[in-house]
Coordinates of C-alpha atoms in Angstrom, one line a residue:
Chain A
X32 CA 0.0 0.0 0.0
X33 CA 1.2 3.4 -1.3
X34 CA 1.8 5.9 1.4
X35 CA -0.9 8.4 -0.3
X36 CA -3.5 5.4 0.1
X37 CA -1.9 4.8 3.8
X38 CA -2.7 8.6 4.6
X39 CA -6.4 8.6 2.8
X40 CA -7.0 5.4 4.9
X41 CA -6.8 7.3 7.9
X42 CA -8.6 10.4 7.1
X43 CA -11.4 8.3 5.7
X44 CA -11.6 6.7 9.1
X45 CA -12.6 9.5 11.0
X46 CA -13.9 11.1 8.3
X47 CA -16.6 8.1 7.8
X48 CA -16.0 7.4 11.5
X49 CA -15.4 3.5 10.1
X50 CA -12.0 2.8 12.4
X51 CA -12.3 -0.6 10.8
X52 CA -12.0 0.5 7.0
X53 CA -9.3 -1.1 5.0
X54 CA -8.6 1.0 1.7
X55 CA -7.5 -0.3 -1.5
X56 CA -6.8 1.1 -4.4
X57 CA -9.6 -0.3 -6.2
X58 CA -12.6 0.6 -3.6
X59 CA -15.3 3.1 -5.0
X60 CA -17.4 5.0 -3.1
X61 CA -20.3 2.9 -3.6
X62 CA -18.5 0.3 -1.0
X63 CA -18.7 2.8 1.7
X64 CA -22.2 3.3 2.9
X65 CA -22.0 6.8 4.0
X66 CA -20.3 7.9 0.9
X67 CA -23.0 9.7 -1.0
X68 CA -22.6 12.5 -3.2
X69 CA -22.8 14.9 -0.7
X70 CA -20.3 13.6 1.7
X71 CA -18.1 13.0 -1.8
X72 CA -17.9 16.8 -1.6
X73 CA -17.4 17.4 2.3
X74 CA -14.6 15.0 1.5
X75 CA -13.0 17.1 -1.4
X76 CA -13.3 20.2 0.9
X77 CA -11.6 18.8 3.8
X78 CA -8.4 17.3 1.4
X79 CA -8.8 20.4 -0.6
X80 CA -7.8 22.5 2.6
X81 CA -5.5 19.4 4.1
X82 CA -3.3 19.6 1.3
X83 CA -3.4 23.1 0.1
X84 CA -4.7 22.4 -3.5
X85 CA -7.5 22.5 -5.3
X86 CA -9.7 20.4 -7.7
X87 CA -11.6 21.6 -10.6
X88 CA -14.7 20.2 -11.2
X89 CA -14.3 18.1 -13.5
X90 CA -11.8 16.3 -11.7
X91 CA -14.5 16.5 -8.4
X92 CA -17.5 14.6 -10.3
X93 CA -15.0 12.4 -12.5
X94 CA -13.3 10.1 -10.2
X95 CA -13.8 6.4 -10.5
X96 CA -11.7 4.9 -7.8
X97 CA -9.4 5.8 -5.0
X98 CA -6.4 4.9 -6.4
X99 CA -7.5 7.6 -9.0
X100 CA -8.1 10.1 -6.3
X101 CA -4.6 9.3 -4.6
X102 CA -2.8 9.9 -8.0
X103 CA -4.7 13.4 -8.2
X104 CA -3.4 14.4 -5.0
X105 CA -0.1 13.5 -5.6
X106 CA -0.3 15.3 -9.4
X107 CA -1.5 18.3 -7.9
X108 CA 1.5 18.4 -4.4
X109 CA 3.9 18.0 -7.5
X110 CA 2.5 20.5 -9.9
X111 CA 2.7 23.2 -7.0
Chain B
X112 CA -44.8 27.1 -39.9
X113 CA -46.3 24.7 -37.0
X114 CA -43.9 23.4 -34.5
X115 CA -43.2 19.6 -35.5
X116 CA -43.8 17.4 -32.1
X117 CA -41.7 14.2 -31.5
X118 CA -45.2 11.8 -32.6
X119 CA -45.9 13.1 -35.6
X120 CA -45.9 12.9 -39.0
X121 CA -43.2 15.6 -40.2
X122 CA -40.9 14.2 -37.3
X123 CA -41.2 10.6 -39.0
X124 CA -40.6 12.0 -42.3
X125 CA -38.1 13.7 -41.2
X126 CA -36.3 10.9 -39.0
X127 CA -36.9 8.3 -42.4
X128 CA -35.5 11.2 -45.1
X129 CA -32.0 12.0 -42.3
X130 CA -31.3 7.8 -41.6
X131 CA -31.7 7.2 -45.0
X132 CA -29.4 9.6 -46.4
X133 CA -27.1 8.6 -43.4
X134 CA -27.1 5.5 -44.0
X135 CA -26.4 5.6 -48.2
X136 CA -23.5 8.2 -47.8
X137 CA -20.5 6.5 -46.1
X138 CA -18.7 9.1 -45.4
X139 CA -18.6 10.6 -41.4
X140 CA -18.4 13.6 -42.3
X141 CA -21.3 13.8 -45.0
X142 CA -23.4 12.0 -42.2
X143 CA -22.8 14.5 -39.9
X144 CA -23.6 17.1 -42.5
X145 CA -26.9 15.8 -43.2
X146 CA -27.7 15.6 -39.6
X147 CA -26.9 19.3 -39.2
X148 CA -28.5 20.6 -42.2
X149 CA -31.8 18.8 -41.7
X150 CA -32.1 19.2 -38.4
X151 CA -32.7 23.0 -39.3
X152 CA -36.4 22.4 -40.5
X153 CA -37.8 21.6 -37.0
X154 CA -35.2 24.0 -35.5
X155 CA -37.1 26.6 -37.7
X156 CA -40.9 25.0 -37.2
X157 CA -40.2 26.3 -33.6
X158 CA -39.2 29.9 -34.5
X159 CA -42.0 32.6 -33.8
X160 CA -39.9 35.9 -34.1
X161 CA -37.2 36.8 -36.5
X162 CA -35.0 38.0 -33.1
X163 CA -35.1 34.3 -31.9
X164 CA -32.6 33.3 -34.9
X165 CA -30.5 36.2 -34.8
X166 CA -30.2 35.4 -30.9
X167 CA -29.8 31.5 -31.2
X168 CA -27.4 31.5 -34.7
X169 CA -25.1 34.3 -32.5
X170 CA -25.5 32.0 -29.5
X171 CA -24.0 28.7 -31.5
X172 CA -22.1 30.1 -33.5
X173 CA -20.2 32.5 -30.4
X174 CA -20.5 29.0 -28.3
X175 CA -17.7 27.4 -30.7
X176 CA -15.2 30.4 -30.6
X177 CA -15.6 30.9 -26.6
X178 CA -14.9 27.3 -26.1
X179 CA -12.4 26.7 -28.1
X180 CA -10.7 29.8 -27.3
X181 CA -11.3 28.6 -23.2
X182 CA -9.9 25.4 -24.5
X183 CA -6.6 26.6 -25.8
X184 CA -6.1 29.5 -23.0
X185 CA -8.5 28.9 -19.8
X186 CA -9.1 32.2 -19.1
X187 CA -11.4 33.4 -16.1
X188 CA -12.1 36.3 -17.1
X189 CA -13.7 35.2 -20.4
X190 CA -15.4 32.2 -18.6
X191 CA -17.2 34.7 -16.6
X192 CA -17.9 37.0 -19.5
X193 CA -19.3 34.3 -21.4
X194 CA -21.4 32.4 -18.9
X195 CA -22.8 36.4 -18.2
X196 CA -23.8 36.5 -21.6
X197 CA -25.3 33.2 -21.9
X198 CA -27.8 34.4 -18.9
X199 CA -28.4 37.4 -20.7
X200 CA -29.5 35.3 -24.0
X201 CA -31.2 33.1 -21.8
X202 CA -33.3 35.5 -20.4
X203 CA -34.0 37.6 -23.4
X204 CA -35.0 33.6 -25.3
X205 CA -37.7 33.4 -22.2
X206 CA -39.1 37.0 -23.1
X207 CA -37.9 37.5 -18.8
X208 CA -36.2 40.7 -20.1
X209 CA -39.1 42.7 -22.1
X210 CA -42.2 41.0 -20.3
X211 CA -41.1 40.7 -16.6
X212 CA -40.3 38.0 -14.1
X213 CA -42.3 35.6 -13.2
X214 CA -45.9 35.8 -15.5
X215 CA -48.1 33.4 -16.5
X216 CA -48.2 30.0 -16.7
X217 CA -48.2 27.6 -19.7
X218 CA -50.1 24.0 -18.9
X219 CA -49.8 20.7 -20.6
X220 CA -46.4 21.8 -22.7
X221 CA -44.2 19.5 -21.1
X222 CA -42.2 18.4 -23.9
X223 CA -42.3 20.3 -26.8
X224 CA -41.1 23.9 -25.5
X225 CA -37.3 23.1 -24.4
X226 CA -34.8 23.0 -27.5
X227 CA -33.6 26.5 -26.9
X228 CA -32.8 26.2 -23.2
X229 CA -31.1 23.1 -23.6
X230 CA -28.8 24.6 -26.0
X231 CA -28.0 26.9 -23.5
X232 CA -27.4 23.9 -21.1
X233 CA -24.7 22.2 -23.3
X234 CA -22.9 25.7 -24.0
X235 CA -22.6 25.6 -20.2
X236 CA -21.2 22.6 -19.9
X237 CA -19.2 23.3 -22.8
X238 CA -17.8 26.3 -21.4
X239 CA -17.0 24.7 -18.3
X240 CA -15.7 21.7 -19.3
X241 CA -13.0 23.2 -21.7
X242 CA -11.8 25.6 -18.6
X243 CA -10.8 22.5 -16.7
X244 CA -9.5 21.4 -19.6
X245 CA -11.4 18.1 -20.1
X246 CA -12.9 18.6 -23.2
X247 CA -12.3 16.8 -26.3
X248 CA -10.3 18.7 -29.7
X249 CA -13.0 20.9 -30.8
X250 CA -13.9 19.8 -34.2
X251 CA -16.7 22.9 -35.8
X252 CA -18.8 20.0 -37.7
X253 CA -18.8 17.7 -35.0
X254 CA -19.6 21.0 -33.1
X255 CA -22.7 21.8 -34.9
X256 CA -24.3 18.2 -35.3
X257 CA -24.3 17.6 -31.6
X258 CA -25.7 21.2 -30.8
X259 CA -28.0 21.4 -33.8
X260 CA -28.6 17.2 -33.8
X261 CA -32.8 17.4 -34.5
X262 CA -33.1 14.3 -32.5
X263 CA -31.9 15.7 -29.0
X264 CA -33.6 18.7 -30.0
X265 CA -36.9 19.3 -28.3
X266 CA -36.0 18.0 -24.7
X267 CA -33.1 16.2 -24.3
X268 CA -31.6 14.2 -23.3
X269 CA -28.8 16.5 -22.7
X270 CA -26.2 14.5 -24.5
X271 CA -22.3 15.7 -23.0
X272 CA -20.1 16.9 -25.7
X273 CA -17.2 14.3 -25.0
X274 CA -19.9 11.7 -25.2
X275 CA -21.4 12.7 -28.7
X276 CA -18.0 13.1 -30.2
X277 CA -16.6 10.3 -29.3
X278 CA -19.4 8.5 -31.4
X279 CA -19.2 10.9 -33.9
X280 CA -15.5 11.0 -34.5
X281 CA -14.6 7.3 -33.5
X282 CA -17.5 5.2 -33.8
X283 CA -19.0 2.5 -36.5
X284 CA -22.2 5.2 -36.8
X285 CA -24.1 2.4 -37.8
X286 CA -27.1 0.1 -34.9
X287 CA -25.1 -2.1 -33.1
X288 CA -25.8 -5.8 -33.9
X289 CA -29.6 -7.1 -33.3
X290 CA -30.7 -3.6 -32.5
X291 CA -32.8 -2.7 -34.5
X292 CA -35.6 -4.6 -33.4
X293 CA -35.3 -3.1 -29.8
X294 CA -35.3 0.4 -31.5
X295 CA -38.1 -0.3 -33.6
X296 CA -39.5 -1.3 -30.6
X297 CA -38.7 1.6 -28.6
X298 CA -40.2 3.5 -30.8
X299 CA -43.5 2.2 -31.2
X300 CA -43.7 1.7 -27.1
X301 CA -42.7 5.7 -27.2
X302 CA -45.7 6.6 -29.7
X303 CA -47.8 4.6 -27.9
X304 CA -47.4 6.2 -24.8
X305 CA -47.5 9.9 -26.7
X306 CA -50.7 9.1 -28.6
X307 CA -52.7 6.2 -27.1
X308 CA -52.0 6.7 -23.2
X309 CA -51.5 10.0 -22.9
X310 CA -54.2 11.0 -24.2
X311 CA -56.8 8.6 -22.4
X312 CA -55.2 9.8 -19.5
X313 CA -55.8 13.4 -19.7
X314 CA -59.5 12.8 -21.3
X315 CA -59.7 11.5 -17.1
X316 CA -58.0 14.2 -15.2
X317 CA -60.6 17.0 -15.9
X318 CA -60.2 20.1 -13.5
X319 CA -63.5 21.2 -13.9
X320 CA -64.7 18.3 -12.5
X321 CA -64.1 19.9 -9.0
X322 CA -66.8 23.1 -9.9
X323 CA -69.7 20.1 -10.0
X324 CA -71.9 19.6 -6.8
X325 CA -70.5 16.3 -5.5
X326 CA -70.5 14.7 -1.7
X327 CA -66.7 14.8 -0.1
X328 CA -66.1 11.4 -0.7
X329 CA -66.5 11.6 -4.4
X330 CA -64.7 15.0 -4.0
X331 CA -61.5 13.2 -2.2
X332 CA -61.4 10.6 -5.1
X333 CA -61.1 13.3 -7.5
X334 CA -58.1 15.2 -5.9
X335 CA -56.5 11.7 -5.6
X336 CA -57.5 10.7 -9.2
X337 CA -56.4 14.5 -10.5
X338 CA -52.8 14.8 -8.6
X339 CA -52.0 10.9 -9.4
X340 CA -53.2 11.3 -12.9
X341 CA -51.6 14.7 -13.6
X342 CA -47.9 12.7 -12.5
X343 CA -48.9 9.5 -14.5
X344 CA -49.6 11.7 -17.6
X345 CA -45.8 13.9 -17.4
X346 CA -44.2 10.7 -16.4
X347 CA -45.9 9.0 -19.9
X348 CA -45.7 12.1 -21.9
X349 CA -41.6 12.8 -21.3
X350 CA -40.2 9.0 -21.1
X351 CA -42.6 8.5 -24.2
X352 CA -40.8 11.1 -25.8
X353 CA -37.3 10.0 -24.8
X354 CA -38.4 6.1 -26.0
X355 CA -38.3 7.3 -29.3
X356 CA -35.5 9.7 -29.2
X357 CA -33.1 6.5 -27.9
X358 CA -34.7 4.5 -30.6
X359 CA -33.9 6.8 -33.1
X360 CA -30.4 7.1 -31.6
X361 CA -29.9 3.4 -31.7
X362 CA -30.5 3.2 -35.5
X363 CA -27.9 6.2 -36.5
X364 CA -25.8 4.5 -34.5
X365 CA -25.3 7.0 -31.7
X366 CA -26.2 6.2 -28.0
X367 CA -27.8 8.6 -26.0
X368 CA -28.2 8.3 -22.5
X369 CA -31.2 7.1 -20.7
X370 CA -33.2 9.9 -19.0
X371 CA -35.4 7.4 -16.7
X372 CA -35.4 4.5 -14.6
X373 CA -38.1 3.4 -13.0
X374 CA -38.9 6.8 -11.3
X375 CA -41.6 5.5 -9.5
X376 CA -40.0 2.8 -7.4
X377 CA -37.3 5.6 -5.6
X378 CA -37.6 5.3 -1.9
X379 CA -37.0 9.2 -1.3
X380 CA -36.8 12.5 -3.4
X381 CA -33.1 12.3 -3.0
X382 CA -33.3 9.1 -5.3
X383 CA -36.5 9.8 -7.5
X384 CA -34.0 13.1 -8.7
X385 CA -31.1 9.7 -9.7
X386 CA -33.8 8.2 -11.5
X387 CA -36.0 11.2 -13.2
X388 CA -34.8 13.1 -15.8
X389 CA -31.4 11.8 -15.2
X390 CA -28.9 13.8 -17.6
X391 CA -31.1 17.1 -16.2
X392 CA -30.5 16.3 -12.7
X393 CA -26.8 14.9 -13.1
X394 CA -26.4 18.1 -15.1
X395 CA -27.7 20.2 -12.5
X396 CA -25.3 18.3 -10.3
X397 CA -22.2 19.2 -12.0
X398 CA -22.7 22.3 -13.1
X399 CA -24.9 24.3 -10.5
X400 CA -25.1 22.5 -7.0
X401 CA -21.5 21.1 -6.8
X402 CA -19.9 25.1 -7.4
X403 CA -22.1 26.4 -5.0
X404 CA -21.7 23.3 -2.5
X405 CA -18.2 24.1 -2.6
X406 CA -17.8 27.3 -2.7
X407 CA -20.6 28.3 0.2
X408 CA -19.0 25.5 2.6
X409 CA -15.1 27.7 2.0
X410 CA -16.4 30.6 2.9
X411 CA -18.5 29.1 5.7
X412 CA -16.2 26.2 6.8
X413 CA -17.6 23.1 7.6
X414 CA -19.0 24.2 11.0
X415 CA -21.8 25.6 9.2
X416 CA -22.2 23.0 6.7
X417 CA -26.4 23.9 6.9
X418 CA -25.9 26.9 5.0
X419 CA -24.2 25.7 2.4
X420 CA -26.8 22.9 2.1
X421 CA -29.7 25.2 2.1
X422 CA -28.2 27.7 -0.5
X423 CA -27.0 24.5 -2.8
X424 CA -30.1 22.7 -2.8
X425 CA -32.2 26.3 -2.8
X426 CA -30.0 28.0 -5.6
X427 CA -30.2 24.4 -7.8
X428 CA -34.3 23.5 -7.5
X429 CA -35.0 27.2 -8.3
X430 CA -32.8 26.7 -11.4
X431 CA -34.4 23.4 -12.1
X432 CA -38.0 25.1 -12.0
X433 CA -37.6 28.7 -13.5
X434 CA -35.6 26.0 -16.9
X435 CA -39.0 25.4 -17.3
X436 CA -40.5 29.0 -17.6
X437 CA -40.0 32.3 -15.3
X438 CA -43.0 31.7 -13.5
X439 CA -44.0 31.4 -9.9
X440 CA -45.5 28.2 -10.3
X441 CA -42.4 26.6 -11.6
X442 CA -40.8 28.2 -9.2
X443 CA -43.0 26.8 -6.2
X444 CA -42.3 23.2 -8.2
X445 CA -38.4 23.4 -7.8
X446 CA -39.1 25.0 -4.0
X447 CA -41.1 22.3 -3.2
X448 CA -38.2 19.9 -4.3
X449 CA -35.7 21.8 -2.4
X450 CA -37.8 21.7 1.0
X451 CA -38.2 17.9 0.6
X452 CA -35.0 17.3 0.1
X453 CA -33.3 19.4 3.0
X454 CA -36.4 17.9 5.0
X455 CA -34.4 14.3 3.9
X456 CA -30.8 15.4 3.8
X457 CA -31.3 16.8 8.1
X458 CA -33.5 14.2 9.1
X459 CA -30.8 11.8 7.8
X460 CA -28.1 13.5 9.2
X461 CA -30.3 13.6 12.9
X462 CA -31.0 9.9 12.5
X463 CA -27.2 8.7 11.8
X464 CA -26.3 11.1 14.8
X465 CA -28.8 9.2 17.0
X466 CA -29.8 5.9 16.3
X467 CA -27.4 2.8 16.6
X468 CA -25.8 0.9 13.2
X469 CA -28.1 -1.8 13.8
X470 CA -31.4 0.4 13.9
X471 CA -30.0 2.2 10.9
X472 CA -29.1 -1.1 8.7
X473 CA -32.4 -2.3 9.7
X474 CA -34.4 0.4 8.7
X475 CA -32.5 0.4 4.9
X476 CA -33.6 -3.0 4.9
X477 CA -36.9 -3.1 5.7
X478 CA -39.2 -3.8 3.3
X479 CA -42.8 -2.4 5.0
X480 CA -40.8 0.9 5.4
X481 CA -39.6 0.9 2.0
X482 CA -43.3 0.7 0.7
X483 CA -44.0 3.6 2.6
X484 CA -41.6 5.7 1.8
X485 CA -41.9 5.0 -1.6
X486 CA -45.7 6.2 -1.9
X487 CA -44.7 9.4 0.5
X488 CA -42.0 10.2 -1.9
X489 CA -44.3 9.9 -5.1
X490 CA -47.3 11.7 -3.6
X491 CA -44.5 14.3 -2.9
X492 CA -44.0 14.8 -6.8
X493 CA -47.1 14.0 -7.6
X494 CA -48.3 17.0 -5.0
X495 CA -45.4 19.1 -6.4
X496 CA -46.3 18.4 -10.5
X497 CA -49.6 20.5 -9.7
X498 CA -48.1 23.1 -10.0
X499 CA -47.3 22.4 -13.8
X500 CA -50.6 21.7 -14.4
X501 CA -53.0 24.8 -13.1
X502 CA -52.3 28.9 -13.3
X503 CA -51.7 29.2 -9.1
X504 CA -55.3 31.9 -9.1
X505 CA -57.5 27.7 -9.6
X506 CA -55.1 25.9 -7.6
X507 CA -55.4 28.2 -4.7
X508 CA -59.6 28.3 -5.4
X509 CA -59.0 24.1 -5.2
X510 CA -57.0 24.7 -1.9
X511 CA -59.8 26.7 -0.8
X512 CA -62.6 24.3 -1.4
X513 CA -60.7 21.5 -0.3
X514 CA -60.0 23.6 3.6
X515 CA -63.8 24.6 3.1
X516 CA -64.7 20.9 3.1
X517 CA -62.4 20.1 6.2
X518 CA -63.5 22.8 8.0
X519 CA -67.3 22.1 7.3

């Protein structure tokens, strides 16, 4: 497990308030109960403002998996 | 010149004359030339004013230059100049600019009465989507087909740029293999909902009905049998119309998204808006409640994450009634929406707070409560759909009959 995955497993945690969540790479919101669209945003905001970057929206409504949403973090930290 | 409707004659002339000629010319872009160029007829049948094509052929034609220049240079400033503008047109297309805001109602036009606005939907989209720089190469002819396509045209579905042009540059443009029975098909169960059902149903949902002397039982039948009925007959009416626009999709060879599933079976409002009108709704998603979600909730923080839900979900239904027309009763439709679903969005958020996993798990299986919140949520749209269907002056006189009845 990447390190980016290793960090969104524990924000996920509290942010879902699921201590027992294991995160793969392949895991789509639709396997997390409380993961609606709403809380999809919530979630942007909060790694929006934990990492100090920002997501257009395209890249807020397109994501598919998060593996793809580790890799946008880690485009974005190295694009700064 | 009349305004060709979706069941009609002229639309199946029309529909045989385009696949045809689509299908004997083998080259793309020939094919999407003929789309383009005789998609203008019913464009034009819907034209009253000679200032509605000077606005729309300005409107599509600017569209294409604004994009592609946002696409080559995302600019801000432009992006904000242009979606300004496209307001402006917007307004001036629903007559909000020289006759005021919120007038008159107009019943029973549910689907013949949007072509315009949706153009002004996709340029949106358009707009925003080659700012973030997701947007395909912006090719003019595969530009105009998909803005213009007469197919699309009247009310949706709103088909996504990338979507259309990935078809249209890329794919075989011809039914896929044994589809052409299930279009066919389609199409007849479309035109049989447009001219056999729909009509049948509204010969039964006869307002008048109310003005007759009639004992309150009778009188409680007929408000059931009136707000039921008036749902039943948009629900038929709009996924009739979008059966044989996905038909007709399916034989050129072009897939365009489904705009309903099963509607009627959602367990809440929250779900009936996943299932109804589905490319308007995920539209609305994208492009006006996810900005203002995030944008409110910055300059709130999280804290007060209520105010950003009330102005996103406010903001959003108003836009999703006033599409319709700038009048108070489709504005009382989209408020209606927005109550019931910040009624669902806090109660949900008070439940999760206070009841244990197992209650909640329970509850999302249970099958009894499922039921019943599937009828609450339908009478909720059905209750909400009135106000499509009467000028607000007979709904209130309804009100008031029914409160004199109670009262009595």
């Amino acid at each position: 497990m990447s390190n980016r995955i290793q960090e969104l497993e524990i924000i996920l945690k509290e942010f879902f308030e699921i201590p027992e969540l294991n995160l793969r790479r392949s895991m789509q919101a639709k396997d997390i109960d409380a993961w609606d669209s709403l809380a999809h945003l919530d979630l942007m905001a909060l790694l929006e403002e934990k990492y100090s970057i920002k997501f257009s929206l395209a890249e807020i409504t397109g994501l598919n998996n998060v593996g793809e949403l580790a890799d946008l973090i880690d485009k974005k930290i190295n694009s700064r | 010149m009349f305004p060709i409707q979706v069941a009609s004659l002229e639309f199946l002339v029309l529909s045989i004359i385009c696949l045809i000629l689509w299908h004997l010319l083998f080259s793309r872009t020939w094919r999407l030339y003929i789309l383009s160029f005789l998609s203008l007829p019913l464009i034009a049948s819907y034209i009253t004013a000679f200032s509605q094509i000077i606005v729309l052929a300005i409107t599509v034609i600017a569209g294409f230059f604004i994009a592609k220049s946002l696409q080559k240079k995302p600019s801000r400033t432009l992006l904000s100049i242009s979606l300004t503008g496209l307001g402006i047109c917007f307004l001036m297309h629903k007559d909000v600019l020289f006759k005021g805001f919120l007038g008159e109602t107009d019943p029973f036009q549910p689907a013949a009465i949007m072509g315009f606005s949706l153009v002004f939907f996709k340029l949106i989209h358009l707009f925003a989507d080659a700012y973030g720089q997701t947007l395909r190469p912006l090719k003019p002819l595969t530009y105009f087909s998909w803005i213009l396509a007469f197919f699309t045209w009247l009310a949706g579905p709103i088909v996504r740029y990338n979507d259309f042009a990935e078809q249209a540059e890329e794919g075989t443009l011809k039914p896929e293999r044994g589809q052409i029975l299930p279009a066919l098909n389609r199409i007849v169960n479309g035109c049989f909902r447009l001219l056999l059902i729909c009509p049948f149903i509204l010969k039964h949902i006869d307002f008048t009905i109310f003005s007759s002397p009639q004992n309150n039982y009778v009188f409680c039948l007929n408000c059931f049998v009136y707000m039921y009925g008036y749902y039943l007959y948009i629900y038929m009416n709009f996924s009739g119309y979008c059966d044989i626009v996905l038909g007709l999709g399916m034989l050129f060879g072009i897939k365009i998204p489904e705009n309903f599933t099963r509607p009627y079976l959602a367990r809440n409002l929250l779900e009936y808006w996943r299932l109804w009108h589905i490319t308007l709704s995920e539209w609305f998603r994208d492009y006006v409640f996810t900005p203002i979600y995030m944008s409110v909730s910055k300059k709130c923080g999280r804290k007060y994450w209520y105010i950003s839900l009330i102005a996103a979900y406010a903001l959003t239904f108003a836009g999703t009634g006033l599409w319709h027309g700038f009048t108070l009763n489709f504005l009382l439709f989209g408020m209606t929406h927005a109550v019931g679903c910040l009624f669902l969005r806090f109660s949900w958020h008070f439940i999760s707070k206070k009841a244990s996993k197992k209650f909640i798990a329970s509850y999302k299986k249970s099958k009894i409560i499922a039921c019943v919140a599937c009828v609450c949520s339908n009478s909720w749209v059905a209750f909400s759909l009135l106000f499509f269907s009467r000028p607000l002056a007979e709904l209130g006189q309804l009100l008031n009959m029914i409160l004199t009845r109670l009262t009595a």
